[in-house]
XYZ file of C-alpha atoms in Angstrom:
215
model
C 73.626 -114.526 29.355
C 71.580 -114.417 26.021
C 70.313 -110.757 26.186
C 66.907 -109.460 25.179
C 65.684 -106.731 23.597
C 61.186 -106.349 24.471
C 59.073 -104.361 21.464
C 55.591 -103.569 22.161
C 53.809 -100.813 22.254
C 51.683 -101.269 25.444
C 53.397 -100.525 27.816
C 51.902 -103.210 30.799
C 52.032 -105.901 28.127
C 55.665 -104.718 27.437
C 56.463 -104.593 31.686
C 54.964 -108.467 32.756
C 57.295 -110.085 29.464
C 60.349 -107.747 31.132
C 59.666 -109.215 34.510
C 58.942 -112.844 33.461
C 62.660 -112.526 31.340
C 63.722 -110.651 34.376
C 63.634 -113.439 36.773
C 64.054 -115.878 34.393
C 67.962 -117.858 34.195
C 70.482 -117.448 31.435
C 67.823 -114.407 30.482
C 68.890 -110.576 30.883
C 66.071 -107.746 29.059
C 68.832 -105.039 27.348
C 66.697 -103.017 26.701
C 62.724 -101.952 25.606
C 61.735 -100.681 22.288
C 57.585 -99.597 21.388
C 58.723 -99.267 17.717
C 60.066 -100.443 14.962
C 62.714 -97.676 14.733
C 63.460 -97.417 18.525
C 63.468 -101.418 17.835
C 66.803 -100.769 14.864
C 67.845 -98.265 17.221
C 68.091 -100.213 20.575
C 69.859 -103.276 18.202
C 72.116 -101.267 17.021
C 73.379 -99.520 20.322
C 72.864 -102.948 21.981
C 73.297 -105.978 20.117
C 70.723 -108.324 22.244
C 70.726 -111.559 21.155
C 67.578 -112.176 21.131
C 64.369 -109.266 20.512
C 60.851 -110.424 20.934
C 59.483 -108.474 18.548
C 55.630 -107.278 18.786
C 53.278 -106.432 14.464
C 51.210 -104.028 15.140
C 52.838 -101.327 16.087
C 52.222 -96.957 16.024
C 54.740 -95.873 12.857
C 56.874 -99.456 11.694
C 55.465 -101.811 12.576
C 57.528 -104.712 14.268
C 56.977 -106.934 10.713
C 59.137 -104.444 8.597
C 61.519 -104.230 11.235
C 61.872 -108.072 11.630
C 63.170 -108.016 7.514
C 65.763 -105.339 8.106
C 66.843 -106.612 10.523
C 66.881 -110.498 9.368
C 71.061 -109.407 8.488
C 72.707 -109.431 10.785
C 73.412 -113.143 11.834
C 74.270 -112.818 15.162
C 70.874 -111.853 16.622
C 67.122 -113.808 15.930
C 63.880 -112.763 16.185
C 60.565 -113.990 17.204
C 57.626 -112.650 16.465
C 55.188 -111.816 20.176
C 51.213 -111.228 18.983
C 48.285 -111.187 20.042
C 46.615 -113.415 15.680
C 47.970 -116.741 16.003
C 46.184 -117.992 13.067
C 47.304 -117.337 9.597
C 48.259 -115.595 7.546
C 49.934 -113.472 10.316
C 53.318 -116.484 11.625
C 53.740 -116.986 8.109
C 54.702 -113.245 6.938
C 57.024 -113.100 10.254
C 59.031 -115.802 9.167
C 59.398 -115.150 5.867
C 60.558 -111.675 6.875
C 63.330 -113.305 8.695
C 61.388 -114.086 12.158
C 63.280 -117.257 13.929
C 60.086 -118.396 16.088
C 56.199 -117.454 16.895
C 53.906 -117.322 19.884
C 50.745 -115.552 21.655
C 50.458 -112.990 23.313
C 47.499 -115.681 25.303
C 50.539 -118.330 26.209
C 51.950 -119.672 28.952
C 55.002 -117.939 30.467
C 56.904 -121.732 30.180
C 57.029 -121.249 26.450
C 57.840 -117.708 25.477
C 60.794 -118.265 28.187
C 61.224 -121.990 26.229
C 61.305 -119.983 22.718
C 63.277 -117.248 24.029
C 66.211 -120.702 24.797
C 66.236 -121.891 21.841
C 65.815 -119.044 19.600
C 68.976 -118.093 21.142
C 70.530 -121.381 20.877
C 70.033 -121.762 17.272
C 66.848 -122.762 16.783
C 63.600 -122.276 15.528
C 60.390 -122.619 17.309
C 56.371 -121.998 16.761
C 54.443 -122.654 19.557
C 52.277 -126.248 18.915
C 49.104 -124.254 18.531
C 50.524 -122.747 15.682
C 51.963 -124.830 13.688
C 48.929 -126.202 13.637
C 47.030 -122.765 12.097
C 50.472 -122.684 9.690
C 49.458 -125.568 8.398
C 44.969 -125.746 8.073
C 45.507 -122.611 6.561
C 47.360 -123.859 2.973
C 43.298 -124.218 2.720
C 40.222 -126.277 3.503
C 40.794 -129.170 0.857
C 44.205 -130.347 2.249
C 43.270 -129.677 6.455
C 42.103 -133.085 6.350
C 45.800 -133.821 5.863
C 46.991 -131.348 8.577
C 45.152 -132.951 11.484
C 47.451 -135.165 11.893
C 50.464 -132.210 13.269
C 47.975 -132.343 16.514
C 49.685 -135.702 17.305
C 53.414 -133.994 17.795
C 54.771 -133.033 20.541
C 57.199 -129.695 20.664
C 60.260 -131.856 20.207
C 58.401 -133.533 17.332
C 57.353 -130.389 15.236
C 60.903 -128.805 15.965
C 62.671 -131.429 13.749
C 60.104 -131.800 11.481
C 60.915 -127.877 10.762
C 64.359 -128.287 10.308
C 64.339 -131.419 8.319
C 62.192 -129.789 5.800
C 64.559 -126.552 5.703
C 67.471 -129.542 4.655
C 68.954 -129.576 7.968
C 71.063 -133.444 7.943
C 70.095 -135.164 11.036
C 73.931 -135.321 12.610
C 73.098 -130.646 11.724
C 70.150 -131.231 13.999
C 71.253 -133.082 16.803
C 74.174 -130.379 17.142
C 72.044 -127.591 17.860
C 69.262 -129.607 19.737
C 72.220 -130.791 21.885
C 71.786 -134.218 21.227
C 72.420 -137.999 19.430
C 71.725 -138.301 15.818
C 70.401 -141.607 17.472
C 68.604 -139.283 19.505
C 67.654 -137.239 16.155
C 66.777 -140.637 14.170
C 64.607 -141.992 16.897
C 62.381 -138.804 16.630
C 62.145 -139.105 12.981
C 60.560 -142.205 12.703
C 57.988 -141.068 15.535
C 56.975 -138.103 13.414
C 56.699 -139.627 9.884
C 54.406 -142.967 11.406
C 52.499 -139.915 12.796
C 52.380 -138.329 9.544
C 51.683 -141.757 7.914
C 54.560 -141.206 5.664
C 57.675 -142.723 4.654
C 60.979 -141.064 4.278
C 62.584 -136.852 3.745
C 60.695 -136.534 0.806
C 57.671 -137.404 1.106
C 58.133 -135.145 4.464
C 58.959 -132.415 1.441
C 56.161 -133.086 -0.157
C 53.569 -132.790 3.100
C 54.998 -129.925 4.281
C 54.708 -127.952 0.308
C 51.388 -129.135 0.045
C 50.181 -127.187 3.611
C 51.743 -124.149 3.960
C 55.295 -125.390 6.375
C 57.816 -124.412 3.315
C 57.722 -122.156 0.787
C 57.883 -124.095 -2.976
C 60.402 -121.836 -4.481
C 60.577 -123.880 -7.908
C 59.386 -121.783 -11.300
């Protein structure tokens, strides 16, 4: 049973999310918070598995709260915001979030995000992933458009591959066979017009999907 903490300063929206999660199989709402400060207190007291974190709140916002929670290995944060455009998704990911969805997303997508992140997978909705790629600059945005052709699973495997996960690691985390992961990998490379993982990493760097730590 995944225990989820819902953090949002809008009472009506938060109540709707709590209701949606409360009716879902395998999910238990362990608490609610309306600020970053309260979220930190709730995490210490209740030890949830997943935190749905709004970004803009009075006092400490979700970005700073996510940074402070990033060191907890047993905890994973999903950014939840009205904003699907940059720089919001990238800032949350850099702060330590495992996923990002918008408040406009269908309920089933939010539930999928919670389940996947709860299993240790990364999750970006397809719309957000494309926005992240396009934000790298208009001179490269035409190269990012093939991302629209990728399925959610292909996007997920692409992000994990560019973060250094091996095929066997991805297979274990996604509960799929290495052969199936290989098929997805071959398919996404073909759709992007790339030949191997090295070119995929360069593609991710060019389009802002992966931070370049080179000096």
